[in-house]
Short mmCIF file of C-alpha atoms and ligand atoms in Angstrom, two decimals:
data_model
loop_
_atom_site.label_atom_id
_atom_site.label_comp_id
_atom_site.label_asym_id
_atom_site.label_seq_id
_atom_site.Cartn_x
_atom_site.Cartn_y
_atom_site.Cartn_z
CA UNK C 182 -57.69 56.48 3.38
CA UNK C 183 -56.84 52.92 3.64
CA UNK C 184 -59.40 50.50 6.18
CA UNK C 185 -60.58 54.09 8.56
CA UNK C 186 -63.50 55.10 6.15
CA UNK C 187 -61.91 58.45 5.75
CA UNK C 188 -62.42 60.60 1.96
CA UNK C 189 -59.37 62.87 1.78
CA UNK C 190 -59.09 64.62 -1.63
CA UNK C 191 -55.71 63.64 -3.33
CA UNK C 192 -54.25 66.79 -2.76
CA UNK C 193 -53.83 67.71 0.74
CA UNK C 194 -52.54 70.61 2.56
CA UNK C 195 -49.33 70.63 4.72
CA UNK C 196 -49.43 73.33 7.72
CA UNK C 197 -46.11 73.62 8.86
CA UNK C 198 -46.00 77.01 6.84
CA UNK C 199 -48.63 78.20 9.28
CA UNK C 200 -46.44 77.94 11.89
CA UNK C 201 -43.75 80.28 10.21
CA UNK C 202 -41.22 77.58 9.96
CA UNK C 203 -40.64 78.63 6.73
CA UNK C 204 -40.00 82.35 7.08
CA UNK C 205 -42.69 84.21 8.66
CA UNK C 206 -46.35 84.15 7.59
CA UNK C 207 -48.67 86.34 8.87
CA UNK C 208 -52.39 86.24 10.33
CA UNK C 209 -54.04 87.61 7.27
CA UNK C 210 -52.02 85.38 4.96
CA UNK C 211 -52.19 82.09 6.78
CA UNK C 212 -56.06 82.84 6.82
CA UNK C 213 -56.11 83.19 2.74
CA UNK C 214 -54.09 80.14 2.75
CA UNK C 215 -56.70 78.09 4.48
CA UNK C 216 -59.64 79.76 2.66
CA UNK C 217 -57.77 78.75 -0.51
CA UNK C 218 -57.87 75.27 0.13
CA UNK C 219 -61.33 75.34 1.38
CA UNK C 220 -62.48 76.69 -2.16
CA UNK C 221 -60.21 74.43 -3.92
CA UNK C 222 -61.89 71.22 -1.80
CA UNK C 223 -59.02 70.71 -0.06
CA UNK C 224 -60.56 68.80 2.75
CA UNK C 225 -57.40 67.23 4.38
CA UNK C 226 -55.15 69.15 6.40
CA UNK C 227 -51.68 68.12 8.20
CA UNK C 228 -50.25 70.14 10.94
CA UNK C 229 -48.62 69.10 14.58
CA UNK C 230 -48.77 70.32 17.92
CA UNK C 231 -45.39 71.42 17.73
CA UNK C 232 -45.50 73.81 14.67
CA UNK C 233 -44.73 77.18 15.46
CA UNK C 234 -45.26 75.75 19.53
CA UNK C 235 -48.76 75.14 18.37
CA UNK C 236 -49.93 78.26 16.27
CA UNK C 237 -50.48 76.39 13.47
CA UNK C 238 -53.05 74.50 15.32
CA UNK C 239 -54.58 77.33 16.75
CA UNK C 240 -55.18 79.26 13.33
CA UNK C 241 -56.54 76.31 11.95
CA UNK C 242 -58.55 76.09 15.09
CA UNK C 243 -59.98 79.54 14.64
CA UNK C 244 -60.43 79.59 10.53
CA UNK C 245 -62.64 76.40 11.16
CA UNK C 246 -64.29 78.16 13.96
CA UNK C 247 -65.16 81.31 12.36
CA UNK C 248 -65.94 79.50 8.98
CA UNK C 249 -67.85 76.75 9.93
CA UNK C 250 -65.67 74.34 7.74
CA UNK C 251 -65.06 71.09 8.52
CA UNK C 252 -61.66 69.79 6.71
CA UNK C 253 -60.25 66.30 7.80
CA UNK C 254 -57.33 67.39 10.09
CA UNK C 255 -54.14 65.01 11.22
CA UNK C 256 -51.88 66.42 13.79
CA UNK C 257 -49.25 65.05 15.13
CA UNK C 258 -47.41 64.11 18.67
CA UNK C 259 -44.04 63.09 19.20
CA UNK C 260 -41.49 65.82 18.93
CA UNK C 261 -42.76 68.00 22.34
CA UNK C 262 -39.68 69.37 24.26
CA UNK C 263 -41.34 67.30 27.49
CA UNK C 264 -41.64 64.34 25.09
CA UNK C 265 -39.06 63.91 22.69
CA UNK C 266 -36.36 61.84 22.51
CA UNK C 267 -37.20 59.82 25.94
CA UNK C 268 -39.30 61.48 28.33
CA UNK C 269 -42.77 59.59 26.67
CA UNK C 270 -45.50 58.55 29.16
CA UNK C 271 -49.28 57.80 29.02
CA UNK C 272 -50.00 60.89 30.78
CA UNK C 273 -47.77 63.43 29.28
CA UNK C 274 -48.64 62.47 25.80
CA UNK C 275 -52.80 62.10 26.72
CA UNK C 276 -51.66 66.24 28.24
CA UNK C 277 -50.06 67.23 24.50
CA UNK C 278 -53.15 65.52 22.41
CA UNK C 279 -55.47 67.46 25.18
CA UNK C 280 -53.33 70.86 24.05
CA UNK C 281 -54.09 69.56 20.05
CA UNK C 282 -58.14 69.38 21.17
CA UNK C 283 -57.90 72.87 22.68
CA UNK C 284 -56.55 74.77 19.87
CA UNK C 285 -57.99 73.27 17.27
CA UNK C 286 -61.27 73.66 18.40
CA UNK C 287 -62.62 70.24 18.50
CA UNK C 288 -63.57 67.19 20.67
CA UNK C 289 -62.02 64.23 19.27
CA UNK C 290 -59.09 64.33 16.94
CA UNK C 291 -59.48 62.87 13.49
CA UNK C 292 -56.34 61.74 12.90
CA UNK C 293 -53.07 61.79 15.47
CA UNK C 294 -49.89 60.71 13.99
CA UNK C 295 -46.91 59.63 16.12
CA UNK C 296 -44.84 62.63 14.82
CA UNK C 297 -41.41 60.81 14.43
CA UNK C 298 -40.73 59.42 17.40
CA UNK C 299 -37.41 57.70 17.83
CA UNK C 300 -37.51 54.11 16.45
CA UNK C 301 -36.82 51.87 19.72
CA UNK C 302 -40.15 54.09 21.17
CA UNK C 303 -42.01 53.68 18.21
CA UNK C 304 -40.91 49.61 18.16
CA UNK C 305 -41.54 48.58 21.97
CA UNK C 306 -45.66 49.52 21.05
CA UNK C 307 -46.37 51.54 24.36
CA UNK C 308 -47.17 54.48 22.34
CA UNK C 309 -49.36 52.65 19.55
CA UNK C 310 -51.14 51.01 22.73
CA UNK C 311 -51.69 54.19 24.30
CA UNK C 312 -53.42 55.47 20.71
CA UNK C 313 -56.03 52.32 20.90
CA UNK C 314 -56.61 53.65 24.70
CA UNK C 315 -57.01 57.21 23.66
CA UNK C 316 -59.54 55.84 20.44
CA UNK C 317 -61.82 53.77 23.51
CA UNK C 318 -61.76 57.01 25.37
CA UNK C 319 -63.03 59.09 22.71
CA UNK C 320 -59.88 61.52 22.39
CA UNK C 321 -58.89 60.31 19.15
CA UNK C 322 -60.92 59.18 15.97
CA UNK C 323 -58.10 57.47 14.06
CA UNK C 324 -54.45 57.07 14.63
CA UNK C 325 -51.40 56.94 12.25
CA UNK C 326 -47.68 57.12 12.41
CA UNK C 327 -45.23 59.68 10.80
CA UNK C 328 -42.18 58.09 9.69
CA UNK C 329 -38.68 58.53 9.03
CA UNK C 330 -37.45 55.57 7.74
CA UNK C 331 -38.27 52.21 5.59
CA UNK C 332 -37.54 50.00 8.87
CA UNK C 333 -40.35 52.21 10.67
CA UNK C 334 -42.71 51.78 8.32
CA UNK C 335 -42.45 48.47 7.49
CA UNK C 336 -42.64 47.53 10.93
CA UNK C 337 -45.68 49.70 11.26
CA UNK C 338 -47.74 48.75 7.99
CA UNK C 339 -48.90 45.29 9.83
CA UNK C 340 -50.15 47.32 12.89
CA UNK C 341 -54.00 46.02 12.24
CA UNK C 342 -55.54 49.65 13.91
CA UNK C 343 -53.32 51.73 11.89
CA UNK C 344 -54.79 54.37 9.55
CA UNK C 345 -52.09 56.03 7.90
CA UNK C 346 -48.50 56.44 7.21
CA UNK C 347 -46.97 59.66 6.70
CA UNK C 348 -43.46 59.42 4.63
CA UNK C 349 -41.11 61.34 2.45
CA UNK C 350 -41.88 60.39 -1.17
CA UNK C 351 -41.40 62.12 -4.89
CA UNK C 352 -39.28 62.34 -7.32
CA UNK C 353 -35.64 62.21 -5.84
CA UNK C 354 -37.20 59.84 -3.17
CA UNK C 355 -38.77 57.25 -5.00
CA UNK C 356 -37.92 53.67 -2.79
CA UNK C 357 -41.36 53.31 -1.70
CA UNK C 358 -42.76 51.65 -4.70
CA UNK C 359 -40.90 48.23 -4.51
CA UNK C 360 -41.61 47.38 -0.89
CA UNK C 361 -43.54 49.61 1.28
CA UNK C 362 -46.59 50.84 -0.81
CA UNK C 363 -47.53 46.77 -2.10
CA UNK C 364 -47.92 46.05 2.01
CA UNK C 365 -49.87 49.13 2.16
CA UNK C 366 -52.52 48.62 -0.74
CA UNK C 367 -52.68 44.76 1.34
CA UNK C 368 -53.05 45.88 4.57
CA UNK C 369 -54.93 48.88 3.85
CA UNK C 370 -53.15 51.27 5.41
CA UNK C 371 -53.38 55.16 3.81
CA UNK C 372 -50.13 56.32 2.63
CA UNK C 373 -49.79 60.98 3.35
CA UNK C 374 -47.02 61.71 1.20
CA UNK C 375 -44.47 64.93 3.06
CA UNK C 376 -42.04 66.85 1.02
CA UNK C 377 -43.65 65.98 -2.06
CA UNK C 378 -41.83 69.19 -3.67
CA UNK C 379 -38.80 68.48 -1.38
CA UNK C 380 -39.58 71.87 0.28
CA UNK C 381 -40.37 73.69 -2.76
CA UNK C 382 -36.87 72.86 -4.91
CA UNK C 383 -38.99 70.57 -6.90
CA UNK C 384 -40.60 73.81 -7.98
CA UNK C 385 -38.29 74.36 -10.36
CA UNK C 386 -38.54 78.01 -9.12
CA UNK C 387 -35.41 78.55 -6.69
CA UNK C 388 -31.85 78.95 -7.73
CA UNK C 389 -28.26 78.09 -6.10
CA UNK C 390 -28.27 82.18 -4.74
CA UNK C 391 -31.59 81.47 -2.63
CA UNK C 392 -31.80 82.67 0.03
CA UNK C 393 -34.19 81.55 2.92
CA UNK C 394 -35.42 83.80 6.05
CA UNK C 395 -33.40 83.06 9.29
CA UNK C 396 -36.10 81.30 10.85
CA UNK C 397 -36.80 78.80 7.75
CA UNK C 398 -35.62 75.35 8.37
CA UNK C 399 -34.14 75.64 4.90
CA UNK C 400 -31.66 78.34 6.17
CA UNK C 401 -30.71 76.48 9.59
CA UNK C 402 -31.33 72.60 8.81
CA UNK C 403 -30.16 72.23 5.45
CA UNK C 404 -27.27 69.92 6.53
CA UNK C 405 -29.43 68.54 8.80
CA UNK C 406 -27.78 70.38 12.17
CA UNK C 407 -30.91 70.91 14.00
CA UNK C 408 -33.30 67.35 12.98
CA UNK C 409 -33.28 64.55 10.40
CA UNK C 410 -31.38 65.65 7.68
CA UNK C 411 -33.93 64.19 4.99
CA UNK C 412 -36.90 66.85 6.20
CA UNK C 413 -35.56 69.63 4.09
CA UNK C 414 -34.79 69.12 0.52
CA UNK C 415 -35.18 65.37 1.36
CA UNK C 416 -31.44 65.01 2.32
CA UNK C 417 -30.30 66.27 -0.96
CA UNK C 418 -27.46 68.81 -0.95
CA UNK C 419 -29.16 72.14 -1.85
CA UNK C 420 -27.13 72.89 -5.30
CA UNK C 421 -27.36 69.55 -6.32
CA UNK C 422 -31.37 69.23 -5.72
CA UNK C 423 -31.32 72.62 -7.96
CA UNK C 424 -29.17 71.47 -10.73
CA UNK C 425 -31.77 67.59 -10.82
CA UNK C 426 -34.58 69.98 -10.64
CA UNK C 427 -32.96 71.26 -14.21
CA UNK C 428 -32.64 68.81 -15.38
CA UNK C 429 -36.17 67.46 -15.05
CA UNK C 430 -37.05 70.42 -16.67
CA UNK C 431 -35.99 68.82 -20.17
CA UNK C 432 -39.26 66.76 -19.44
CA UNK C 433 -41.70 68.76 -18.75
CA UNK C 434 -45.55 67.20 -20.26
CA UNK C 435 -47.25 70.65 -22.30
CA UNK C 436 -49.15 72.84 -19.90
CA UNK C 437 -47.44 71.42 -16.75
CA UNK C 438 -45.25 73.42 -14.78
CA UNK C 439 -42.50 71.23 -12.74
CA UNK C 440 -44.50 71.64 -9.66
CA UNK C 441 -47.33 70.17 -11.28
CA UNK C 442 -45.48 67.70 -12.70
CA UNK C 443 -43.95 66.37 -9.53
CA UNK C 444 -47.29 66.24 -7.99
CA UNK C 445 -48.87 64.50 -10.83
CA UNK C 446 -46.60 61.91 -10.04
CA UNK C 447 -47.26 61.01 -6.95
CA UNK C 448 -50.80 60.93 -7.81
CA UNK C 449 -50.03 58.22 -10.33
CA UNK C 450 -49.54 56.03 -7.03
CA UNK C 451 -52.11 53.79 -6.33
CA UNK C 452 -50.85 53.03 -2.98
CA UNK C 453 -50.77 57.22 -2.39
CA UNK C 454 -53.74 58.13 -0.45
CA UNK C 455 -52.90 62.17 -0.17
CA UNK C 456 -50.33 64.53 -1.11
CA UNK C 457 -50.30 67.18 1.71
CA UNK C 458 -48.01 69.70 0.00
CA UNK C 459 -47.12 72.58 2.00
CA UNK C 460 -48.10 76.07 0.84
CA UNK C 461 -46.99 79.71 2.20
CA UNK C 462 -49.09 81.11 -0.38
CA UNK C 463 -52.39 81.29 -1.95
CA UNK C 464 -51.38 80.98 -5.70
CA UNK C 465 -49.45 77.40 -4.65
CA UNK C 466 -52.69 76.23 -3.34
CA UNK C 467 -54.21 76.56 -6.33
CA UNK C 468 -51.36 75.42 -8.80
CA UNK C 469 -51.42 72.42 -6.73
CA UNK C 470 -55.43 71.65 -6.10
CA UNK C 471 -55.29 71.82 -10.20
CA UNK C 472 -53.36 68.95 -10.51
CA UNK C 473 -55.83 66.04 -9.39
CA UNK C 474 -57.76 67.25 -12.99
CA UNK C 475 -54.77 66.80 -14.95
CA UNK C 476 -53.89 63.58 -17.14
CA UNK C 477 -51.70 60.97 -15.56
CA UNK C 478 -47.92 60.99 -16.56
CA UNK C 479 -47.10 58.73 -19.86
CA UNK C 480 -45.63 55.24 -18.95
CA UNK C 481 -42.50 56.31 -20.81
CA UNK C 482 -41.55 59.50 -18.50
CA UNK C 483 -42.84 56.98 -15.77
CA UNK C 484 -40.04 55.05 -16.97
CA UNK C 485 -37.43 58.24 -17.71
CA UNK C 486 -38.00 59.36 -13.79
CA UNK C 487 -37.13 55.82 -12.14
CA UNK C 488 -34.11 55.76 -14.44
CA UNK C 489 -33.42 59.43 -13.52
CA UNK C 490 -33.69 58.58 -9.32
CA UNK C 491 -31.71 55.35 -10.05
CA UNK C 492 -28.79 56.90 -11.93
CA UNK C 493 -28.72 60.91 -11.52
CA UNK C 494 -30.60 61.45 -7.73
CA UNK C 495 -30.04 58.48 -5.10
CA UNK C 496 -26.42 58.74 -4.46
CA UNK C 497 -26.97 61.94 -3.09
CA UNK C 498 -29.32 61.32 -0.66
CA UNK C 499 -28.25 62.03 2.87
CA UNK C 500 -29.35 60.26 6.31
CA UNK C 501 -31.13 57.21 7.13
CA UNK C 502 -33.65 56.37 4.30
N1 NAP T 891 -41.96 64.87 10.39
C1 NAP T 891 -43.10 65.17 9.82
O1 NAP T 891 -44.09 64.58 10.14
C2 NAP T 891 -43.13 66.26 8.79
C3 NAP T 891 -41.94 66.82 8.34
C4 NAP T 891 -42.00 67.75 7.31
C5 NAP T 891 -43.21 68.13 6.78
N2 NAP T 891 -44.37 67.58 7.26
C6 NAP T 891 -45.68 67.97 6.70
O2 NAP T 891 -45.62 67.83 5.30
C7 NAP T 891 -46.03 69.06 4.67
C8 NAP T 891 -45.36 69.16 3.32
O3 NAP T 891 -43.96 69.11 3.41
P1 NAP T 891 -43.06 70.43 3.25
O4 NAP T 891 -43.92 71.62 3.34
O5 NAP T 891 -41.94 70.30 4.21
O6 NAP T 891 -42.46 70.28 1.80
P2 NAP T 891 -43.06 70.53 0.33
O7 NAP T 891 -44.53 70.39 0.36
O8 NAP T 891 -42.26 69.66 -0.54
O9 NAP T 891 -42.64 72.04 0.03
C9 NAP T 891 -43.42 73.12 0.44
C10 NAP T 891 -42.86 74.41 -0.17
O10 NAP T 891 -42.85 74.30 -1.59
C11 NAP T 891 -43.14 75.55 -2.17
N3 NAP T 891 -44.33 75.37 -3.03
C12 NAP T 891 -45.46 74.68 -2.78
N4 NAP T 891 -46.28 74.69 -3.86
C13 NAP T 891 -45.64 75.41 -4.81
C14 NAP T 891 -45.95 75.78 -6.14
N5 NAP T 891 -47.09 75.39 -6.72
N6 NAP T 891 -45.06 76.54 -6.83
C15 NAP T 891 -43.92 76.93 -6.27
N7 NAP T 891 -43.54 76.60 -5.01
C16 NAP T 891 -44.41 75.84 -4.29
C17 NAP T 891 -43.38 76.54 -1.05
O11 NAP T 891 -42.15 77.19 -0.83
P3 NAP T 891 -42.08 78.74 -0.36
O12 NAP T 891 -42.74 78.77 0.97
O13 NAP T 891 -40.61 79.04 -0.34
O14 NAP T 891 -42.82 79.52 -1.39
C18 NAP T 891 -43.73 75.62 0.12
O15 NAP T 891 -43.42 76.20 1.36
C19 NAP T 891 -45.67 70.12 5.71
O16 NAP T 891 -46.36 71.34 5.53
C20 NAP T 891 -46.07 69.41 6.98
O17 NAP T 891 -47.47 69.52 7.18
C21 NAP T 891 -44.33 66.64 8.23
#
């Protein structure tokens, strides 16, 4: 992953399931989950302090315990009730990354990402300072941002002790390519792809009478009413993600499902350093591990999916990009 040294397999894991943010998950199923990945070599895992106020933490913190594993694990800081949107200070963050240490079970973090911190905090550098502080003390091993917009991370790709960016990027999100990911490849900075299935609609498996558990962000946020619009469905009204998700059907390479296909994609990104796809189940873990062994994309549906985002899927897009 970009300058830090760190090997994460392609396909990552995103933990925000585990924190029953997207309907509820239980103990026994979040645990299958996580042994999933670990047989598929899975060996990079996203979560956040804040996810399910910190249970996803603390189940990864106990499967690694009782298992002995040792994935690569990135939480995140940032979004705390005592934190976010303007309460940050040295201590009070150095308390919430002591919290991440706790439940996960270990004594330096591998990888903290600013979890979407407003952009005038993320821009005046206090917090980015604080991270090298944090690294010196031993706290942290590496340190990354989580992004919600170009402007952040183009300001943050020059940051020369930054690890990683973590972004919203697929297939009806695709704006990346021209700018960002050429500064990342030159300043070596990893790029962790989010919402690489748009949460889930790039599937190919949900239709316009879905319906989502009360507690799923996909239920409450999918306007955007509660945070950033663009973190479910990636700002794309619900029944028009489902009738693009259609139509990319017509595509489909033999033997890929459109999951697959979506992933593949990203993969085809030399600038994309991991794909940490969220899973509530063990069967998406591995439909998605399988992809890293499949054949790259042909240069002419390359060619049909930029046409497709430029013509059929932008304009839709809600929120700050
Ligand atoms: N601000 C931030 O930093 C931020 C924000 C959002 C997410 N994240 C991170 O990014 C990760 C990934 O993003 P995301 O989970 O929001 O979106 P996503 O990966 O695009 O979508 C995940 C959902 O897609 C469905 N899915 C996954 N694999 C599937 C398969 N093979 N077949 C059918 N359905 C499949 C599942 O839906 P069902 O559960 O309905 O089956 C799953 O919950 C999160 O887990 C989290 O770690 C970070």
């Amino acid at each position: 992953m970009g300058k830090s040294g760190l090997e994460v397999s392609e396909i990552g894991l995103g933990c925000w399931q585990l924190g029953n943010d997207f309907g509820p998950v239980d103990d026994a199923r979040a645990e299958a989950v996580l042994k999933a990945a670990e047989q598929q070599q899975i060996n990079f895992w996203d979560t956040a302090d804040v996810y399910g106020g910190g249970l996803s933490e603390t189940r990864i913190g106990d499967f690694c315990s009782a298992s002995m594993t040792q994935p690569i694990i990135a939480t995140k800081v940032g979004r705390d009730g005592a934190l976010f949107p303007n309460g940050y200070s040295k201590d009070k963050v150095k308390a919430n990354i002591q919290g991440s240490l706790q439940r996960l079970n270990v004594e330096a973090l591998d990888l903290i990402q600013l979890h979407c911190v407003p952009t005038e905090v993320l821009k005046d550098g206090d917090m980015l300072a604080w991270m090298e502080d944090f690294q010196q003390q031993g706290l942290i091993k590496h340190f990354g941002v989580s992004v919600e917009t170009m402007d952040e991370a183009l300001f943050a790709v020059t940051h020369p002790k930054l690890t990683s960016i973590q972004t919203i990027f697929n297939v009806f999100r695709q704006d990346h390519i021209t700018e960002l990911f050429p500064l990342a490849l030159q300043h070596q900075v990893g790029i962790i792809v989010r919402l690489p299935l748009a949460s889930g609609v790039l599937s190919g498996k949900m239709t316009k009478q879905q319906q989502f558990a009360e507690t799923d962000h996909r239920n409450y946020n999918k306007d955007g009413a509660f945070f950033s619009v663009g973190e479910t469905f990636s700002g794309i009204p619900f029944e028009q993600a489902i009738d693009l998700a259609e139509v990319l059907k017509t595509q489909l390479p033999q033997g890929m499902s459109l999951a697959q296909m979506a992933l593949r994609w990203l993969l085809d990104q030399p600038a994309v350093s991991t794909v940490i796809t969220g899973a509530s189940r063990v069967e998406q873990v591995q439909e998605n591990a399988a992809v890293s062994a499949l054949p790259a994309l042909s240069s002419e549906l390359h060619e049909w999916l930029a046409n497709f985002y430029a013509s059929q899927v932008k304009q839709h897009i809600r929120g700050v990009m």
